[in-house]
Coordinates of C-alpha atoms in Angstrom, one line a residue:
X20 CA -20.4 11.1 -13.9
X21 CA -21.4 10.3 -17.4
X22 CA -19.7 13.2 -19.1
X23 CA -17.1 11.9 -21.6
X24 CA -13.5 12.0 -20.4
X25 CA -10.2 11.2 -22.0
X26 CA -6.6 10.6 -20.8
X27 CA -3.4 9.0 -21.9
X28 CA -3.3 5.6 -20.1
X29 CA 0.4 4.9 -20.8
X30 CA 3.5 7.0 -19.6
X31 CA 4.0 10.3 -21.5
X32 CA 7.1 8.9 -23.2
X33 CA 8.2 7.8 -26.7
X34 CA 7.5 4.1 -27.3
X35 CA 6.2 1.6 -29.9
X36 CA 2.6 2.3 -28.9
X37 CA 0.4 4.5 -26.7
X38 CA -3.0 3.9 -25.2
X39 CA -5.6 6.6 -25.0
X40 CA -8.7 5.9 -23.0
X41 CA -12.2 7.4 -23.2
X42 CA -15.3 6.8 -21.0
X43 CA -18.7 8.2 -20.7
X44 CA -21.9 9.1 -22.7
X45 CA -21.5 9.5 -26.4
X46 CA -17.9 8.3 -26.8
X47 CA -18.8 6.0 -29.7
X48 CA -20.5 8.8 -31.5
X49 CA -17.6 11.2 -30.9
X50 CA -15.1 8.6 -32.1
X51 CA -17.2 8.1 -35.3
X52 CA -16.7 11.8 -36.1
X53 CA -12.9 11.3 -36.1
X54 CA -12.5 7.6 -37.1
X55 CA -13.1 6.2 -40.6
X56 CA -14.9 3.1 -39.3
X57 CA -18.3 3.0 -37.7
X58 CA -18.6 1.9 -34.0
X59 CA -22.0 0.9 -32.7
X60 CA -23.0 -0.6 -29.3
X61 CA -25.0 -3.4 -31.2
X62 CA -21.7 -4.9 -32.4
X63 CA -20.6 -5.5 -28.8
X64 CA -17.0 -5.5 -27.7
X65 CA -15.0 -5.3 -30.9
X66 CA -11.5 -4.3 -32.3
X67 CA -11.3 -2.0 -35.3
X68 CA -8.3 -1.0 -37.4
X69 CA -8.5 2.3 -39.3
X70 CA -7.4 5.9 -39.6
X71 CA -8.1 8.8 -37.2
X72 CA -8.2 12.4 -38.2
X73 CA -8.4 15.7 -36.3
X74 CA -11.5 17.9 -35.9
X75 CA -10.9 19.6 -39.3
X76 CA -10.4 16.3 -41.2
X77 CA -6.6 16.2 -41.3
X78 CA -5.1 12.7 -40.9
X79 CA -3.3 11.9 -37.7
X80 CA -2.4 8.2 -37.6
X81 CA -3.5 4.7 -38.3
X82 CA -4.8 3.3 -35.0
X83 CA -6.4 0.2 -33.4
X84 CA -9.7 1.1 -31.6
X85 CA -11.2 -1.1 -28.9
X86 CA -14.9 -0.6 -28.2
X87 CA -16.5 -1.7 -24.9
X88 CA -20.3 -0.9 -24.7
X89 CA -21.8 -0.3 -21.3
X90 CA -22.1 -2.1 -18.9
X91 CA -19.4 -4.6 -20.0
X92 CA -16.5 -2.2 -19.5
X93 CA -14.0 -1.2 -16.9
X94 CA -16.0 1.8 -15.8
X95 CA -19.5 0.4 -16.5
X96 CA -19.9 3.2 -19.1
X97 CA -19.2 3.1 -22.8
X98 CA -15.4 2.9 -23.2
X99 CA -13.2 3.4 -26.2
X100 CA -9.4 2.8 -26.1
X101 CA -7.3 4.0 -29.0
X102 CA -3.8 2.5 -29.7
X103 CA -1.8 4.8 -32.0
X104 CA 2.0 4.8 -32.6
X105 CA 3.9 5.8 -29.5
X106 CA 4.8 9.3 -30.3
X107 CA 3.6 12.0 -27.9
X108 CA 3.0 14.3 -30.8
X109 CA 0.4 11.8 -32.1
X110 CA -1.1 11.2 -28.7
X111 CA -1.5 14.9 -28.1
X112 CA -3.0 15.5 -31.5
X113 CA -5.6 12.7 -30.8
X114 CA -6.4 14.0 -27.4
X115 CA -6.7 17.6 -28.6
X116 CA -9.1 16.4 -31.4
X117 CA -11.4 14.9 -28.7
X118 CA -11.1 17.9 -26.4
X119 CA -12.2 20.2 -29.3
X120 CA -15.4 18.1 -29.5
X121 CA -16.2 18.8 -25.8
X122 CA -14.6 15.8 -24.1
X123 CA -13.1 16.7 -20.7
X124 CA -9.5 15.7 -19.7
X125 CA -9.8 13.1 -16.9
X126 CA -8.7 13.9 -13.4
X127 CA -6.4 11.6 -11.3
X128 CA -8.1 8.2 -10.8
X129 CA -11.3 9.3 -12.5
X130 CA -11.7 6.1 -14.5
X131 CA -11.3 3.9 -11.4
X132 CA -13.7 6.2 -9.5
X133 CA -16.4 5.7 -12.1
X134 CA -15.8 2.0 -11.9
X135 CA -16.4 2.2 -8.2
X136 CA -19.5 4.4 -8.4
X137 CA -21.0 2.2 -11.1
X138 CA -20.5 -0.9 -9.0
X139 CA -17.8 -2.5 -11.1
X140 CA -15.5 -2.8 -8.0
X141 CA -15.7 -2.0 -4.3
X142 CA -13.4 0.4 -2.6
X143 CA -10.8 -2.2 -1.5
X144 CA -10.6 -3.5 -5.1
X145 CA -10.3 0.1 -6.4
X146 CA -7.4 0.8 -4.0
X147 CA -5.7 -2.4 -5.2
X148 CA -5.5 -0.8 -8.7
X149 CA -3.2 1.8 -7.3
X150 CA -1.3 -0.7 -5.3
X151 CA -0.7 -2.8 -8.4
X152 CA 0.7 0.3 -10.2
X153 CA 3.0 1.3 -7.3
X154 CA 4.2 -2.2 -6.4
X155 CA 8.0 -2.4 -6.3
X156 CA 8.3 -6.1 -5.9
X157 CA 6.6 -9.2 -7.4
X158 CA 5.4 -10.2 -4.0
X159 CA 3.7 -6.8 -3.4
X160 CA 2.2 -7.0 -6.9
X161 CA 0.8 -10.5 -6.1
X162 CA -0.9 -9.3 -2.9
X163 CA -2.4 -6.3 -4.8
X164 CA -3.7 -8.7 -7.5
X165 CA -5.5 -10.8 -4.8
X166 CA -7.2 -7.7 -3.6
X167 CA -8.1 -6.6 -7.1
X168 CA -9.7 -10.0 -7.6
X169 CA -11.9 -9.4 -4.5
X170 CA -10.2 -11.8 -2.2
X171 CA -9.4 -9.1 0.4
X172 CA -13.0 -7.9 0.3
X173 CA -14.2 -11.4 1.0
X174 CA -12.3 -11.3 4.3
X175 CA -14.6 -8.5 5.5
X176 CA -17.9 -9.9 4.4
X177 CA -18.4 -12.5 7.2
X178 CA -17.5 -9.9 9.8
X179 CA -19.9 -7.4 8.4
X180 CA -22.6 -10.1 8.4
X181 CA -21.9 -11.1 12.0
X182 CA -22.2 -7.5 13.2
X183 CA -25.3 -7.1 11.1
X184 CA -26.9 -10.2 12.7
X185 CA -26.1 -9.1 16.2
X186 CA -27.3 -5.6 15.6
X187 CA -30.6 -7.0 14.1
X188 CA -31.1 -9.1 17.1
X189 CA -30.7 -6.1 19.4
X190 CA -33.0 -3.9 17.3
X191 CA -35.8 -6.4 17.1
X192 CA -35.7 -6.8 20.9
X193 CA -35.9 -3.0 21.2
X194 CA -38.7 -2.5 18.7
X195 CA -40.8 -5.6 19.4
X196 CA -40.4 -6.5 23.1
X197 CA -43.9 -8.1 23.3
X198 CA -43.0 -11.0 20.9
X199 CA -41.9 -14.0 22.9
X200 CA -41.0 -16.3 20.0
X201 CA -38.0 -14.2 18.8
X202 CA -34.5 -14.9 20.0
X203 CA -33.6 -12.9 23.0
X204 CA -30.6 -10.6 22.7
X205 CA -29.2 -11.0 26.3
X206 CA -26.3 -9.0 27.6
X207 CA -24.3 -12.3 28.0
X208 CA -24.9 -13.2 24.3
X209 CA -24.0 -9.7 23.1
X210 CA -20.7 -9.7 25.1
X211 CA -19.8 -13.2 24.0
X212 CA -20.5 -12.6 20.3
X213 CA -18.8 -9.2 20.3
X214 CA -15.7 -10.9 21.7
X215 CA -15.8 -13.6 19.0
X216 CA -16.0 -11.0 16.2
X217 CA -13.1 -9.0 17.8
X218 CA -11.0 -12.2 17.7
X219 CA -11.6 -12.4 13.9
X220 CA -10.7 -8.7 13.5
X221 CA -7.5 -9.0 15.6
X222 CA -6.4 -11.7 13.2
X223 CA -7.2 -9.5 10.2
X224 CA -5.2 -6.6 11.8
X225 CA -2.2 -8.9 12.4
X226 CA -2.3 -10.2 8.9
X227 CA -2.8 -6.7 7.6
X228 CA 0.4 -5.5 9.2
X229 CA 2.3 -8.4 7.6
X230 CA 0.8 -7.4 4.2
X231 CA 1.7 -3.8 4.8
X232 CA 5.4 -4.8 5.4
X233 CA 5.4 -6.8 2.1
X234 CA 3.7 -4.0 0.2
X235 CA 5.3 -0.9 1.6
X236 CA 8.5 -2.3 3.1
X237 CA 10.4 -1.1 6.2
X238 CA 13.0 1.5 7.2
X239 CA 16.3 0.1 8.4
X240 CA 18.9 2.3 10.1
X241 CA 22.5 1.3 10.1
X242 CA 24.1 2.8 13.2
X243 CA 27.2 2.5 15.3
X244 CA 30.4 4.3 16.3
X245 CA 32.8 5.7 13.6
X246 CA 34.9 3.3 11.6
X247 CA 33.0 0.1 12.4
X248 CA 32.1 -0.4 8.8
X249 CA 28.5 1.1 8.5
X250 CA 29.1 2.6 5.1
X251 CA 30.8 -0.6 3.9
X252 CA 27.8 -2.6 5.0
X253 CA 25.5 -0.2 3.2
X254 CA 27.6 -0.6 0.0
X255 CA 27.6 -4.4 0.3
X256 CA 23.8 -4.5 0.8
X257 CA 23.3 -2.2 -2.2
X258 CA 26.0 -4.0 -4.2
X259 CA 27.4 -0.6 -5.2
X260 CA 29.8 2.0 -3.9
X261 CA 27.2 4.6 -2.8
X262 CA 28.6 5.7 0.5
X263 CA 32.2 7.1 0.8
X264 CA 34.4 4.6 2.8
X265 CA 37.4 6.0 4.6
X266 CA 39.5 5.1 7.7
X267 CA 39.1 8.8 8.8
X268 CA 36.5 8.9 11.6
X269 CA 33.5 11.1 10.9
X270 CA 33.5 10.6 7.1
X271 CA 29.8 10.2 6.9
X272 CA 28.1 13.5 7.9
X273 CA 24.6 13.1 6.5
X274 CA 22.1 10.2 6.0
X275 CA 23.0 8.1 2.9
X276 CA 20.0 6.2 1.6
X277 CA 19.3 3.3 -0.7
X278 CA 16.7 0.7 -1.5
X279 CA 16.9 -3.1 -1.8
X280 CA 14.6 -6.0 -1.6
X281 CA 15.2 -9.0 0.7
X282 CA 13.2 -12.1 -0.2
X283 CA 10.5 -9.8 -1.7
X284 CA 10.3 -7.2 1.1
X285 CA 11.3 -3.6 0.2
X286 CA 14.0 -2.3 2.5
X287 CA 14.8 1.4 2.7
X288 CA 18.4 1.7 4.0
X289 CA 19.7 4.6 6.1
X290 CA 23.4 4.8 6.6
X291 CA 24.1 7.2 9.4
X292 CA 27.0 9.2 10.8
X293 CA 29.1 7.5 13.5
X294 CA 27.7 8.3 16.9
X295 CA 30.3 9.8 19.1
X296 CA 31.1 13.0 21.0
X297 CA 32.4 15.7 18.6
X298 CA 33.2 19.4 18.6
X299 CA 32.8 19.6 14.8
X300 CA 29.5 21.4 14.1
X301 CA 28.8 19.6 10.9
X302 CA 29.6 16.2 12.5
X303 CA 27.4 17.0 15.5
X304 CA 24.5 17.6 13.1
X305 CA 25.2 14.3 11.5
X306 CA 25.2 12.5 14.9
X307 CA 21.8 14.2 15.7
X308 CA 20.4 12.9 12.4
X309 CA 21.7 9.4 13.3
X310 CA 19.9 9.4 16.6
X311 CA 16.7 10.6 14.9
X312 CA 17.0 7.8 12.3
X313 CA 16.8 5.3 15.2
X314 CA 13.5 6.8 16.2
X315 CA 12.1 6.7 12.7
X316 CA 13.4 3.2 11.8
X317 CA 11.4 -0.1 12.0
X318 CA 14.6 -2.1 12.3
X319 CA 18.0 -0.9 13.7
X320 CA 21.2 -2.6 12.8
X321 CA 23.9 -1.7 15.3
X322 CA 27.3 -2.4 13.7
X323 CA 30.0 -3.5 16.1
X324 CA 33.7 -4.2 15.7
X325 CA 34.0 -8.0 16.0
X326 CA 37.5 -7.7 17.4
X327 CA 36.2 -5.7 20.5
X328 CA 35.1 -7.8 23.5
X329 CA 32.9 -5.2 25.2
X330 CA 30.3 -2.7 24.2
X331 CA 31.4 0.9 24.6
X332 CA 29.3 3.4 26.5
X333 CA 28.1 5.0 23.2
X334 CA 27.0 1.5 22.0
X335 CA 25.2 0.8 25.2
X336 CA 23.3 4.1 24.8
X337 CA 22.3 3.1 21.2
X338 CA 21.0 -0.2 22.5
X339 CA 19.0 1.7 25.2
X340 CA 17.6 4.1 22.6
X341 CA 16.6 1.3 20.3
X342 CA 15.0 -0.9 23.0
X343 CA 11.5 -0.5 21.5
X344 CA 12.8 -1.3 18.0
X345 CA 13.7 -4.5 16.3
X346 CA 17.5 -4.4 17.1
X347 CA 20.1 -6.5 15.3
X348 CA 23.7 -6.6 16.6
X349 CA 25.9 -7.1 13.6
X350 CA 29.6 -7.9 14.2
X351 CA 31.7 -6.7 11.3
X352 CA 35.3 -7.6 10.4
X353 CA 34.8 -11.3 11.1
X354 CA 37.7 -11.9 8.5
X355 CA 40.0 -10.8 11.3
X356 CA 38.7 -13.3 13.8
X357 CA 39.7 -16.9 14.5
X358 CA 37.1 -17.8 17.1
X359 CA 33.4 -16.8 16.8
X360 CA 30.7 -17.1 19.4
X361 CA 27.5 -19.0 18.8
X362 CA 24.4 -17.0 18.3
X363 CA 26.1 -13.8 17.0
X364 CA 25.7 -12.4 13.6
X365 CA 29.1 -12.0 11.9
X366 CA 29.8 -10.3 8.6
X367 CA 32.7 -9.1 6.5
X368 CA 31.7 -5.9 4.8
X369 CA 35.2 -5.7 3.2
X370 CA 34.6 -9.1 1.4
X371 CA 30.9 -8.5 0.9
X372 CA 30.1 -11.5 3.1
X373 CA 26.8 -10.3 4.5
X374 CA 24.4 -13.2 4.0
X375 CA 24.0 -13.7 7.7
X376 CA 22.9 -10.0 8.1
X377 CA 20.3 -10.3 5.3
X378 CA 18.9 -13.5 7.0
X379 CA 18.7 -11.7 10.3
X380 CA 16.9 -8.7 8.8
X381 CA 14.3 -10.9 7.2
X382 CA 13.9 -13.0 10.3
X383 CA 13.3 -9.9 12.4
X384 CA 10.1 -9.2 10.4
X385 CA 8.5 -12.5 11.5
X386 CA 6.9 -13.1 8.1
X387 CA 5.8 -16.7 7.2
X388 CA 5.6 -18.2 3.8
X389 CA 1.8 -17.8 4.1
X390 CA 2.2 -14.0 4.6
X391 CA 3.2 -13.7 0.9
X392 CA 0.3 -15.8 -0.5
X393 CA -2.8 -14.7 1.5
X394 CA -5.0 -11.6 0.8
X395 CA -5.0 -8.9 3.5
X396 CA -6.5 -5.6 4.4
X397 CA -3.2 -3.8 4.7
X398 CA -3.3 -0.1 3.8
X399 CA -3.6 2.7 6.4
X400 CA -7.3 3.4 5.7
X401 CA -8.2 -0.3 6.0
X402 CA -6.2 -0.9 9.1
X403 CA -7.6 2.3 10.7
X404 CA -11.2 1.2 10.1
X405 CA -10.5 -2.3 11.4
X406 CA -9.3 -0.7 14.6
X407 CA -12.3 1.5 14.8
X408 CA -14.7 -1.5 14.3
X409 CA -12.8 -3.3 17.0
X410 CA -13.1 -0.4 19.4
X411 CA -16.9 -0.1 18.7
X412 CA -17.3 -3.8 19.4
X413 CA -15.2 -3.5 22.6
X414 CA -17.5 -0.7 23.7
X415 CA -20.7 -2.7 22.9
X416 CA -19.4 -5.7 24.9
X417 CA -18.4 -3.5 27.8
X418 CA -21.8 -1.8 27.9
X419 CA -23.5 -5.2 27.7
X420 CA -21.5 -6.5 30.7
X421 CA -22.3 -3.4 32.6
X422 CA -26.1 -3.8 31.9
X423 CA -26.4 -0.3 30.4
X424 CA -29.4 -1.3 28.2
X425 CA -30.1 -2.3 24.6
X426 CA -30.5 1.3 23.3
X427 CA -27.0 2.2 24.4
X428 CA -25.5 -1.1 23.2
X429 CA -27.2 -0.6 19.8
X430 CA -25.3 2.7 19.3
X431 CA -21.9 1.0 19.4
X432 CA -23.0 -2.0 17.3
X433 CA -24.5 0.5 14.7
X434 CA -21.1 2.3 14.6
X435 CA -19.3 -1.0 14.1
X436 CA -21.6 -1.9 11.2
X437 CA -21.3 1.5 9.6
X438 CA -17.5 1.3 9.7
X439 CA -17.5 -2.2 8.2
X440 CA -19.6 -0.8 5.3
X441 CA -17.2 2.2 5.0
X442 CA -14.3 -0.2 4.7
X443 CA -15.9 -1.8 1.7
X444 CA -16.9 1.6 0.3
X445 CA -20.6 1.1 0.9
X446 CA -20.7 4.1 3.2
X447 CA -18.0 6.1 1.4
X448 CA -18.6 9.9 1.2
X449 CA -17.7 11.9 -1.9
X450 CA -14.9 13.6 0.1
X451 CA -13.4 10.3 1.1
X452 CA -13.6 8.7 -2.3
X453 CA -12.2 11.8 -4.0
X454 CA -9.3 11.8 -1.6
X455 CA -8.5 8.1 -2.3
X456 CA -8.8 8.4 -6.1
X457 CA -6.7 11.6 -6.1
X458 CA -3.6 9.4 -5.4
X459 CA -4.1 7.5 -8.7
X460 CA -2.5 8.2 -12.0
X461 CA -4.3 10.2 -14.6
X462 CA -5.8 7.6 -17.0
X463 CA -6.4 5.1 -14.3

């Protein structure tokens, strides 16, 4: 912390412009050694246009320099951003000039880590930076932006405060039992309030899973017997001829994958080999992969021949195997039918008429319009800590109902409070924060 660092903040590709970011002690003075204009903190945040040279005085480029004196910067430290022309030769020359002056090249996420440690953002907001960068849909980006603005953190503050108040009540009763004018922390009160807090946490977890679906998407396996049109449906969903289509059974031997977005939700598609008994060694491996894809999928689409009246034994086995999944029965080849049954999902992969299937996939996710507009605690770390807080509160309520004593109850409440602080980053260890920021880009 504090040592000057530098990194390229834009992709290492040719473009109109690049951005090079520096942060830390002495970055203004170091820039003044290479730049032909003088930057001082007294001038406040300011934009400069001038020429930059290397460590031996040779000109490199004409650049725009943005100066952000501490603490009014992204990291809370003195920050300089240089905008040269977008040649990697120029960017590398500028970075090398600073490195020769003793500046360190930044590690992954080091700028965001400094912002976190300097109190410019909490850990939820810091994670949102990475979620913004990795968003694959506008909807996922919008949710990340809400977290970046602090809206997701605000969801946790009243829960932390409620746990803190209950814990304080218990601790006062333990430390000062002789005072009669303080509110008594009875077992009934502790059990009731713990339950109330748990209801709020359950709501956050439920909304968090919805946010996770919008942000990360789902895995969808397309399964069925050979020649029912699985690959044709994959191609229709992708709107490209990615999977080989043939009337020869067993054409698909491996998992064919593709990604789409349905109403803002990323969908990772898995087209699988037709499931049937086979003596062909390669096809048998494909069938095994198909069965495994059912286990790994969030949603399973079982493709059926609409002209057949009954499910085959193989299809019944697929239904049985997918009973704990969200299962969609999709009847293909509806262009060959005259009569259709109500409540069934009919498509024609041949004619790319798959709107009904897309609607069914989206409906299976049980997302409301509100799911896309509200902030949520939705990544794996946040949801795991919410569950740990809930478990600690469950234990506190159970201990209270069992009359085990305030000392024992206090242990569980203290654990819940510590986990709430950890979720916000107030109890984050160096190992934890290092692990989180290591997922970021260099320069972020």
